[in-house]
mmCIF file of N, CA, C and O in Angstrom:
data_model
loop_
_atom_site.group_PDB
_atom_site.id
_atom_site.type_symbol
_atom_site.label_atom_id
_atom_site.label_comp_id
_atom_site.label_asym_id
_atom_site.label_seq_id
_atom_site.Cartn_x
_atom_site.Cartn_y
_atom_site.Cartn_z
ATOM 1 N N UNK A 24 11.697 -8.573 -2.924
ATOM 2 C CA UNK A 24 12.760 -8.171 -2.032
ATOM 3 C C UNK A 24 12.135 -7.472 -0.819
ATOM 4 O O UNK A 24 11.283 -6.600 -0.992
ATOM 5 N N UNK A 25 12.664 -7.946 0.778
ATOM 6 C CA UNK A 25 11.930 -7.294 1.202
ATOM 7 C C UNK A 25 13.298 -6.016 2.212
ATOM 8 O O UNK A 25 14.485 -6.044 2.537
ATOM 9 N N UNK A 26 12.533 -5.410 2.289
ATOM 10 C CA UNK A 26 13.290 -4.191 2.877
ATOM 11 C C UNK A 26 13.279 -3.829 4.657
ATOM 12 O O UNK A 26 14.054 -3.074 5.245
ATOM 13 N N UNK A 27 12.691 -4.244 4.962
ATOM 14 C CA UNK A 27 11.873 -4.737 6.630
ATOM 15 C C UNK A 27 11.748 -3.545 7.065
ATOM 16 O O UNK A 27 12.328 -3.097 8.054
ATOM 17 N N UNK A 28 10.540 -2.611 5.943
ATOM 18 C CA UNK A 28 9.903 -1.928 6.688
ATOM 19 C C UNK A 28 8.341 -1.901 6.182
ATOM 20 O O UNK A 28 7.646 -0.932 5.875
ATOM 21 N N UNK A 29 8.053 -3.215 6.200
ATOM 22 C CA UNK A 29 6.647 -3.340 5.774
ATOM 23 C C UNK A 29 6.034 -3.004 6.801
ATOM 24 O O UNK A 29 5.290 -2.095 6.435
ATOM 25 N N UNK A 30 5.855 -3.226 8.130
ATOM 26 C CA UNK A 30 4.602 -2.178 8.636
ATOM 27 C C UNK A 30 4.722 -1.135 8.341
ATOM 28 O O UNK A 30 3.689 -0.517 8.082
ATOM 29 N N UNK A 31 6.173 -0.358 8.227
ATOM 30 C CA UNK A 31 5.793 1.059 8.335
ATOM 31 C C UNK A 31 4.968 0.953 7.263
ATOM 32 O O UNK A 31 3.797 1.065 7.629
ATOM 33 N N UNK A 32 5.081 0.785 6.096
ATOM 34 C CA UNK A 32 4.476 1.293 5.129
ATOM 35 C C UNK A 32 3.052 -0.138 4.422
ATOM 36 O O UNK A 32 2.472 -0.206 3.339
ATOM 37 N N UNK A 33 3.021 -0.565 5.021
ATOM 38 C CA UNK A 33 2.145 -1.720 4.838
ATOM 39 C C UNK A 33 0.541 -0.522 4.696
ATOM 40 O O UNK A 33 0.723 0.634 5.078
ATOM 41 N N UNK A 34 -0.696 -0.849 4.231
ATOM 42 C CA UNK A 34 -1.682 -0.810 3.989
ATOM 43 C C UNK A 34 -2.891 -1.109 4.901
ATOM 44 O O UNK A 34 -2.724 -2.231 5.379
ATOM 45 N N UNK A 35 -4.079 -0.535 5.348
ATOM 46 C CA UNK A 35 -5.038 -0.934 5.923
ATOM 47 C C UNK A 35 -6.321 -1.071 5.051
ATOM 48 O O UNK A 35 -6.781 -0.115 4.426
ATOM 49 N N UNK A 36 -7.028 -2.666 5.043
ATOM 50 C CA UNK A 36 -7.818 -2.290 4.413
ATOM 51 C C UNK A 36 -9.565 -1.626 5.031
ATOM 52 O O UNK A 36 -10.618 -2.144 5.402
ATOM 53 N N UNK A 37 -9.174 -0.593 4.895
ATOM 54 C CA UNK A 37 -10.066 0.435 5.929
ATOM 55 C C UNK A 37 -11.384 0.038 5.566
ATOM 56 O O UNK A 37 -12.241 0.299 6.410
ATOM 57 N N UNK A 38 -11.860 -0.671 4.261
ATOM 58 C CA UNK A 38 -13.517 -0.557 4.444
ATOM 59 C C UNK A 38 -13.719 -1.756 4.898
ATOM 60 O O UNK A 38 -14.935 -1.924 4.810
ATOM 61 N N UNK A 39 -13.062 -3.031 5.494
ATOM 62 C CA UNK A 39 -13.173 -3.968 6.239
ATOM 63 C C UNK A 39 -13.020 -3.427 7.427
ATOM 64 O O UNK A 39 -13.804 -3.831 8.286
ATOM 65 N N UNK A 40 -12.222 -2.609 7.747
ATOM 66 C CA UNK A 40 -11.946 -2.044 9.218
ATOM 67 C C UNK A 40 -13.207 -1.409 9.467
ATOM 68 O O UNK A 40 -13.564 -1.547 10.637
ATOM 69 N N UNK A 41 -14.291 -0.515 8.476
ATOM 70 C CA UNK A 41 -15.309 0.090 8.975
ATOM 71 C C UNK A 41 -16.520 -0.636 9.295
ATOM 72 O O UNK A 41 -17.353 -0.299 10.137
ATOM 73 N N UNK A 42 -16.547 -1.641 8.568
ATOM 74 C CA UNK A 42 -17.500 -2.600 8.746
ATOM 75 C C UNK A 42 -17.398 -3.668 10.035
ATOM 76 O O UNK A 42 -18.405 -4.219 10.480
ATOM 77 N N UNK A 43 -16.386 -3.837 10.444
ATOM 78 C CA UNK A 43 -16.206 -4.041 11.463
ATOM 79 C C UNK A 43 -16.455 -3.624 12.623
ATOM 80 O O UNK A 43 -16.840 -4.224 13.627
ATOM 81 N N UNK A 44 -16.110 -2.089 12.354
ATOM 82 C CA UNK A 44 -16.241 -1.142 13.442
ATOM 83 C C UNK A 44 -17.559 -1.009 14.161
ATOM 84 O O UNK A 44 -17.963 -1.003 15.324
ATOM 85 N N UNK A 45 -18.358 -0.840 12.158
ATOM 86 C CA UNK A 45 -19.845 -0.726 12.542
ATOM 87 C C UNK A 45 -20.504 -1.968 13.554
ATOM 88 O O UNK A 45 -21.085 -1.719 14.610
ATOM 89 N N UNK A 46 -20.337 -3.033 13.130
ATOM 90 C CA UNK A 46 -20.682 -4.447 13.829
ATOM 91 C C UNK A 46 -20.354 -3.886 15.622
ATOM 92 O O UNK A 46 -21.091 -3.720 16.594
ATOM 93 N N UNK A 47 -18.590 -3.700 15.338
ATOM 94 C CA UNK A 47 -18.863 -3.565 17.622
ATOM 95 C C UNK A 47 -19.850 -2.934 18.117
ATOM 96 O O UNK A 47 -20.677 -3.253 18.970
ATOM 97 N N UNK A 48 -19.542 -1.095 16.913
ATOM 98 C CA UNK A 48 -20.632 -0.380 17.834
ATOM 99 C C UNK A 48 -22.273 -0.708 17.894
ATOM 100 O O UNK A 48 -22.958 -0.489 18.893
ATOM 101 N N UNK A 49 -22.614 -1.087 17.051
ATOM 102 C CA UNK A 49 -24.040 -2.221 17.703
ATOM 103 C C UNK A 49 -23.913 -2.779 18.816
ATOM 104 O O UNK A 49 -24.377 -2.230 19.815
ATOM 105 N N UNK A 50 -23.182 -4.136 18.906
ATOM 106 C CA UNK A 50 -23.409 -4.762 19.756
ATOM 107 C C UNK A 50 -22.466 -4.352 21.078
ATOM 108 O O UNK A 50 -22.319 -5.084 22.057
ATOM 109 N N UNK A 51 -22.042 -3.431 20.960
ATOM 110 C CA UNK A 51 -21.422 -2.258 22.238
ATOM 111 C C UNK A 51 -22.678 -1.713 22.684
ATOM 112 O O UNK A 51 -22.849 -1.703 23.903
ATOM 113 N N UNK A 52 -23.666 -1.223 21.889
ATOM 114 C CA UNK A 52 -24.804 -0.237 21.959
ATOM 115 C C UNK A 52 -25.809 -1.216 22.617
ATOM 116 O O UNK A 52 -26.425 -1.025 23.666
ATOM 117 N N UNK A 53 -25.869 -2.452 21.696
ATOM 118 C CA UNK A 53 -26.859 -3.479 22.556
ATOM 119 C C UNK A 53 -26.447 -3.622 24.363
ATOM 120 O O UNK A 53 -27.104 -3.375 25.375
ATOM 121 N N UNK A 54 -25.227 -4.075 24.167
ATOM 122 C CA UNK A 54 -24.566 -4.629 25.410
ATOM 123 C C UNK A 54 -24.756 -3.707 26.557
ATOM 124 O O UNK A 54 -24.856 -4.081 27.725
ATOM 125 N N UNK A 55 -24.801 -2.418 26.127
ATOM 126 C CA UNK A 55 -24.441 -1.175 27.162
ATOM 127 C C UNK A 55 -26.224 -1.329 27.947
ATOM 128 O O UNK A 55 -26.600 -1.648 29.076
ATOM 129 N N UNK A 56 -26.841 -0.985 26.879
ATOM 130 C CA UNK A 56 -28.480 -0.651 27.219
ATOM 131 C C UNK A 56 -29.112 -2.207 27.853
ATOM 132 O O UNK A 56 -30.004 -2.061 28.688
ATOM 133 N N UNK A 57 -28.705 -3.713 27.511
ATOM 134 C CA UNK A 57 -28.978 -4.774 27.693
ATOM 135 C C UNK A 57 -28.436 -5.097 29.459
ATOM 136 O O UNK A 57 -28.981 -5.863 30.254
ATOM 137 N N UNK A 58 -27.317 -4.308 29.669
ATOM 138 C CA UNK A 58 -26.737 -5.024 30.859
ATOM 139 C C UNK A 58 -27.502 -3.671 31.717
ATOM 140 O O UNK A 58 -28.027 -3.895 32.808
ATOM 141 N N UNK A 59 -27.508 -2.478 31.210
ATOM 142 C CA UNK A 59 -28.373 -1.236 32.212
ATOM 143 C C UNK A 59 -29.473 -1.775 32.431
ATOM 144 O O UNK A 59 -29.828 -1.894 33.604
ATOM 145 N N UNK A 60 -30.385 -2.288 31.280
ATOM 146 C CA UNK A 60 -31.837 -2.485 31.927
ATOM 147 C C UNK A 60 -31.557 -4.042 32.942
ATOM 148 O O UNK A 60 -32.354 -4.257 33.854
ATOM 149 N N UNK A 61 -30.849 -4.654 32.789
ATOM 150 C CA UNK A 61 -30.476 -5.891 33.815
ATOM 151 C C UNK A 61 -29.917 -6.149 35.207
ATOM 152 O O UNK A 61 -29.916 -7.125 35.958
ATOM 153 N N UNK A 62 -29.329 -4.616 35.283
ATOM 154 C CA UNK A 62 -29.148 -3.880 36.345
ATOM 155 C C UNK A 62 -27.579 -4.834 36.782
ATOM 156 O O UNK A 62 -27.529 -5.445 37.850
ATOM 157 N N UNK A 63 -26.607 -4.832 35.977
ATOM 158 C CA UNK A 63 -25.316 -5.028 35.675
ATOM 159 C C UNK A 63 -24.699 -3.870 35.324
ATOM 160 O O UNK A 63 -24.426 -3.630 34.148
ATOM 161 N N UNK A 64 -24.388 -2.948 36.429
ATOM 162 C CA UNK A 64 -23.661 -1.963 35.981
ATOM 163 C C UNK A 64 -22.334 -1.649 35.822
ATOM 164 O O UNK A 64 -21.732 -0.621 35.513
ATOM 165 N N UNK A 65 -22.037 -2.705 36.086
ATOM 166 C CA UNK A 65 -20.173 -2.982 35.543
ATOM 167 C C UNK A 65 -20.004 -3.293 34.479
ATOM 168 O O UNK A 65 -19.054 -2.786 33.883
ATOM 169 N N UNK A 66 -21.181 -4.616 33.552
ATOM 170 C CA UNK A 66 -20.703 -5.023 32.423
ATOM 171 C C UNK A 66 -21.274 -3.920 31.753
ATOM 172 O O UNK A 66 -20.890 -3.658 30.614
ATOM 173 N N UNK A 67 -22.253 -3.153 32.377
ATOM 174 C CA UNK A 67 -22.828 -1.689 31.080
ATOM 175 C C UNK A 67 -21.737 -0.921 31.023
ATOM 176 O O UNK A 67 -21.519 -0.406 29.926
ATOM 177 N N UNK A 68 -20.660 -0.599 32.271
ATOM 178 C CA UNK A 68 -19.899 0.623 31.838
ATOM 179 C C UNK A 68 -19.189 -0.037 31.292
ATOM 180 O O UNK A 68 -18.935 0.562 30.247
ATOM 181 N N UNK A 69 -18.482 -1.258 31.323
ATOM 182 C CA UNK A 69 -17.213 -1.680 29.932
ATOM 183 C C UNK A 69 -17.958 -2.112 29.010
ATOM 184 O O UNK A 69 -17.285 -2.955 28.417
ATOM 185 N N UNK A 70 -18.971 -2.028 28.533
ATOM 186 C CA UNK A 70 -19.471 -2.529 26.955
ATOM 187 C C UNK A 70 -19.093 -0.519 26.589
ATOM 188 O O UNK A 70 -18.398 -0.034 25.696
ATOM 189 N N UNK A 71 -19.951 0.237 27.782
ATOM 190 C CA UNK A 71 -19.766 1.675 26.835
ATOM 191 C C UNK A 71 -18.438 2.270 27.041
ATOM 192 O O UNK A 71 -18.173 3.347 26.507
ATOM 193 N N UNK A 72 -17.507 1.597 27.840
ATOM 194 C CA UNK A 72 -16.413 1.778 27.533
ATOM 195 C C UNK A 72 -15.534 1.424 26.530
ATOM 196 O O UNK A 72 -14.449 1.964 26.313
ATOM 197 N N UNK A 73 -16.137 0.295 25.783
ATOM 198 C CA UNK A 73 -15.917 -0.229 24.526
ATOM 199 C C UNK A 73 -16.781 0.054 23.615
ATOM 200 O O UNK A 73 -16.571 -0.459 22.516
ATOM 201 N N UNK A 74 -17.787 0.784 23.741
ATOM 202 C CA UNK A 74 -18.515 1.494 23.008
ATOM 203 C C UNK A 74 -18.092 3.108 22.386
ATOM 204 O O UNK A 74 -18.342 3.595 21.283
ATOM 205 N N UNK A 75 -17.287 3.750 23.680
ATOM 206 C CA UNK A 75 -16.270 4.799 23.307
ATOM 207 C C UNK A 75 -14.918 4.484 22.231
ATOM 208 O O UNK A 75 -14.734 5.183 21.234
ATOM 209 N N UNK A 76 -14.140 3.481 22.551
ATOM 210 C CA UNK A 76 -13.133 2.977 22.145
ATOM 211 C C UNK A 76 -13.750 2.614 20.056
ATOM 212 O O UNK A 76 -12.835 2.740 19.241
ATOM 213 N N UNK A 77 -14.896 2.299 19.589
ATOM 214 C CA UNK A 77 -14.736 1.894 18.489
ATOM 215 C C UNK A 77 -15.380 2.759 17.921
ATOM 216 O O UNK A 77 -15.252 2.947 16.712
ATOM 217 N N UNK A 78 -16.421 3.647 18.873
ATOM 218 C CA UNK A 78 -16.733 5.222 17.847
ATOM 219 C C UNK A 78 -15.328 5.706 17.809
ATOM 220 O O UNK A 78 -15.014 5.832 16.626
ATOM 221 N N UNK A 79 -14.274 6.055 18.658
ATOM 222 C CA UNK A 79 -13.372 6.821 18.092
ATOM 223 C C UNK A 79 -12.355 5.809 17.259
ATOM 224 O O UNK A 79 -11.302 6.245 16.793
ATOM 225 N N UNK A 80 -12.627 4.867 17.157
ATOM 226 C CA UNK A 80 -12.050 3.959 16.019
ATOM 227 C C UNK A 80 -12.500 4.465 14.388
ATOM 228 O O UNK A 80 -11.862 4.912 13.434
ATOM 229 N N UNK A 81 -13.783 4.170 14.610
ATOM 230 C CA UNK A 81 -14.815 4.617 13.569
ATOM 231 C C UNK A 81 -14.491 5.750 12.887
ATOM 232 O O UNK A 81 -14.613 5.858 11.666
ATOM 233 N N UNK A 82 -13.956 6.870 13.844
ATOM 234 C CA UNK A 82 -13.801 8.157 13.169
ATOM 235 C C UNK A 82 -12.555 8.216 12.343
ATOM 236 O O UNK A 82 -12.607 8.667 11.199
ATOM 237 N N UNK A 83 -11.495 7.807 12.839
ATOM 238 C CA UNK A 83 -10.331 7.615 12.555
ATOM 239 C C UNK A 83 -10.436 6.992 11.308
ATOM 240 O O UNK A 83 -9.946 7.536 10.318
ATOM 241 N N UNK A 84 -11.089 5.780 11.226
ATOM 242 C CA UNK A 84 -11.347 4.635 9.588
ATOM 243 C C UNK A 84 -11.937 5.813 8.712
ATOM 244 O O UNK A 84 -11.546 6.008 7.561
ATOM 245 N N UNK A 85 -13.025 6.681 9.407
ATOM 246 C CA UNK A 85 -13.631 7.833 8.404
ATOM 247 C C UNK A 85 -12.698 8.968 7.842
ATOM 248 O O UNK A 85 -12.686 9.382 6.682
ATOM 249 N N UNK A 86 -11.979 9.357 8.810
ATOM 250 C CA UNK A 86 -11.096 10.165 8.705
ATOM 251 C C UNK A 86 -10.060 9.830 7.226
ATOM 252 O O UNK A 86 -9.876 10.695 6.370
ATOM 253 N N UNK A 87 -9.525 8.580 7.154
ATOM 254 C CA UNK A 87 -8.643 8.349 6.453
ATOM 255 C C UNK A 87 -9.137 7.743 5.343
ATOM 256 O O UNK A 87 -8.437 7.608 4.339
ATOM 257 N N UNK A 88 -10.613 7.243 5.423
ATOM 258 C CA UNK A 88 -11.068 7.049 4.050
ATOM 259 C C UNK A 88 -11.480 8.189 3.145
ATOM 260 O O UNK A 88 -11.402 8.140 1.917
ATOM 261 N N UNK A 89 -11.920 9.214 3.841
ATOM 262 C CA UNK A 89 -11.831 10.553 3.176
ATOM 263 C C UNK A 89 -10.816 11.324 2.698
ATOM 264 O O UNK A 89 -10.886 12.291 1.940
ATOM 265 N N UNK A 90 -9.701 10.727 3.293
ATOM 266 C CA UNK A 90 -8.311 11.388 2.745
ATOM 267 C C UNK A 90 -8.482 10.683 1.606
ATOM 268 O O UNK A 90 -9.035 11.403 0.775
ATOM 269 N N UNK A 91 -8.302 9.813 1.272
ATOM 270 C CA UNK A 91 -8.249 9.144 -0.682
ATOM 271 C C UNK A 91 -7.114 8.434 -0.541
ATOM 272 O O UNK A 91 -6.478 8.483 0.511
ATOM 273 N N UNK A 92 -6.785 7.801 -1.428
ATOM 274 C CA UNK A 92 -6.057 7.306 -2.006
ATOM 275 C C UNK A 92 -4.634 7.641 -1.635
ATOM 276 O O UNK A 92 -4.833 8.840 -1.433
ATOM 277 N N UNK A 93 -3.340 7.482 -1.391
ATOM 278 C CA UNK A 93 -1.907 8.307 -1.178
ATOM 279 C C UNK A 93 -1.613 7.791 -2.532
ATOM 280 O O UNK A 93 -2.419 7.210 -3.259
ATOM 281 N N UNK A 94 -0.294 8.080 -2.815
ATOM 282 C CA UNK A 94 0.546 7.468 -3.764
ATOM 283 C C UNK A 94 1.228 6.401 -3.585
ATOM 284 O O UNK A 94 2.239 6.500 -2.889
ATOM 285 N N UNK A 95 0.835 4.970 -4.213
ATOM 286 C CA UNK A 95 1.782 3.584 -3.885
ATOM 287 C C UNK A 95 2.306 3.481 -5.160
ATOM 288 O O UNK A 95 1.794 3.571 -6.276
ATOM 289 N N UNK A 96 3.587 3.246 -4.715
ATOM 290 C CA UNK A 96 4.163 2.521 -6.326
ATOM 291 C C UNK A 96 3.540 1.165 -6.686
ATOM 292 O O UNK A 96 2.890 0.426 -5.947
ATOM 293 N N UNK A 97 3.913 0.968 -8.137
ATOM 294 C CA UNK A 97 3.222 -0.356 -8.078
ATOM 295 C C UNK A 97 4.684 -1.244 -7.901
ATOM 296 O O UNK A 97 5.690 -0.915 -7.273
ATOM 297 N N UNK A 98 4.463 -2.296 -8.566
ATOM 298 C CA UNK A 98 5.176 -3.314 -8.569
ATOM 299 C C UNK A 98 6.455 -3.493 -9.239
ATOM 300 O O UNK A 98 7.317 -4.278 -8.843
ATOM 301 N N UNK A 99 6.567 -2.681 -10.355
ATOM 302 C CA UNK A 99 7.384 -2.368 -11.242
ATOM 303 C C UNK A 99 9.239 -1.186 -10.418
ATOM 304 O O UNK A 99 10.274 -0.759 -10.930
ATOM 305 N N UNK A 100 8.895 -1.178 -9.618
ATOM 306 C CA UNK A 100 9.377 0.205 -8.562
ATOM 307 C C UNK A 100 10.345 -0.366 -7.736
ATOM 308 O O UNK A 100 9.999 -0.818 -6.644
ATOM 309 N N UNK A 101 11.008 -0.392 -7.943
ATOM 310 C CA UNK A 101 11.864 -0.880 -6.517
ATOM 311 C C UNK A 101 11.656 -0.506 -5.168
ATOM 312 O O UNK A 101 11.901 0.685 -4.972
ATOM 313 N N UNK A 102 11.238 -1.217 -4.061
ATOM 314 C CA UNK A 102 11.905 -0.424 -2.539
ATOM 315 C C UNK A 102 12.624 0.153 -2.542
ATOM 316 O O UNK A 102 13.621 -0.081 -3.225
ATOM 317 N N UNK A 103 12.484 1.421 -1.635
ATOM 318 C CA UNK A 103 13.624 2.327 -1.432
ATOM 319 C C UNK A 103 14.763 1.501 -0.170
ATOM 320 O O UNK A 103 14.687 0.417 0.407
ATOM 321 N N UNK A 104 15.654 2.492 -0.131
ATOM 322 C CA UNK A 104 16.486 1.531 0.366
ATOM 323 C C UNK A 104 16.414 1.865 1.797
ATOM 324 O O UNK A 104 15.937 2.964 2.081
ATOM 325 N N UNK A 105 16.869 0.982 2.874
ATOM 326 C CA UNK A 105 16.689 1.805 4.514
ATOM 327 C C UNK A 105 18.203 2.891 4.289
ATOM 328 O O UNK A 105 19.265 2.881 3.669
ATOM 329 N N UNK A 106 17.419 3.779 5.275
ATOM 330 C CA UNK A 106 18.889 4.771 5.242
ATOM 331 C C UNK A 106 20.090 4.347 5.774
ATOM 332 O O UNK A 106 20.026 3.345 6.486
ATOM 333 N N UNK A 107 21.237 4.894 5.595
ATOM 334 C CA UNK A 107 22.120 4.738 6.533
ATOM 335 C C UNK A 107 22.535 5.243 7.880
ATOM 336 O O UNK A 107 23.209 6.246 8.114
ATOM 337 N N UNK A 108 21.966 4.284 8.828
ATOM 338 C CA UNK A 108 22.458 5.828 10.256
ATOM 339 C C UNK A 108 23.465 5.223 10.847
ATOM 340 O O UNK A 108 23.343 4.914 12.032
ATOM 341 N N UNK A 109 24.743 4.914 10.089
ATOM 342 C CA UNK A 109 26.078 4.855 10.619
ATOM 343 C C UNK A 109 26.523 6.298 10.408
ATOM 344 O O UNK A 109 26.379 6.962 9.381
ATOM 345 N N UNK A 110 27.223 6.757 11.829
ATOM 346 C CA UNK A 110 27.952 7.720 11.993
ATOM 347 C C UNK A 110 29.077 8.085 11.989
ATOM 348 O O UNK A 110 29.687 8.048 13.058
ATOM 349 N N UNK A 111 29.863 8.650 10.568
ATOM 350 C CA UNK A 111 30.997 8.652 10.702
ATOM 351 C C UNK A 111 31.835 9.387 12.022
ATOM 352 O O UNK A 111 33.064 9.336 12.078
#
């Protein structure tokens, strides 16, 4: 049954998200130092402008993998229901 609030409460799977993360910031890190010594200083500042953008990605994936686990129901559980915001 679906309740249509699966993003809200939908799941990230964060250690694919970190591994990912890790991958940009390399080749953010390559890109930045590769286009400086090439003397492309536009594509160096948007690689480290995208080099900013996935360290603070990174932290965020860290952040919330250190939080643990929340509480999910399993399967057995019903959805809750959406509220009602009719106003009498």
């Amino acid at each position: 049954m679906r309740t249509g609030s699966e993003p809200v409460t939908a799941r990230s799977a964060l250690r694919m998200r970190f591994w990912l993360s890790v991958w940009g910031l390399l080749w953010a890190i390559f890109g930045t130092v590769a286009f400086a010594l090439a003397g492309r200083p536009g594509w160096a500042i948007a690689c480290g402008v995208f080099w900013l953008v996935v360290t603070i990605d990174l932290v965020v994936v860290l952040r919330h993998i250190r939080q643990g686990p929340h509480y999910q129901p399993g399967p057995d559980v019903p959805p809750y229901r959406p509220p009602d915001d009719r106003s009498p």
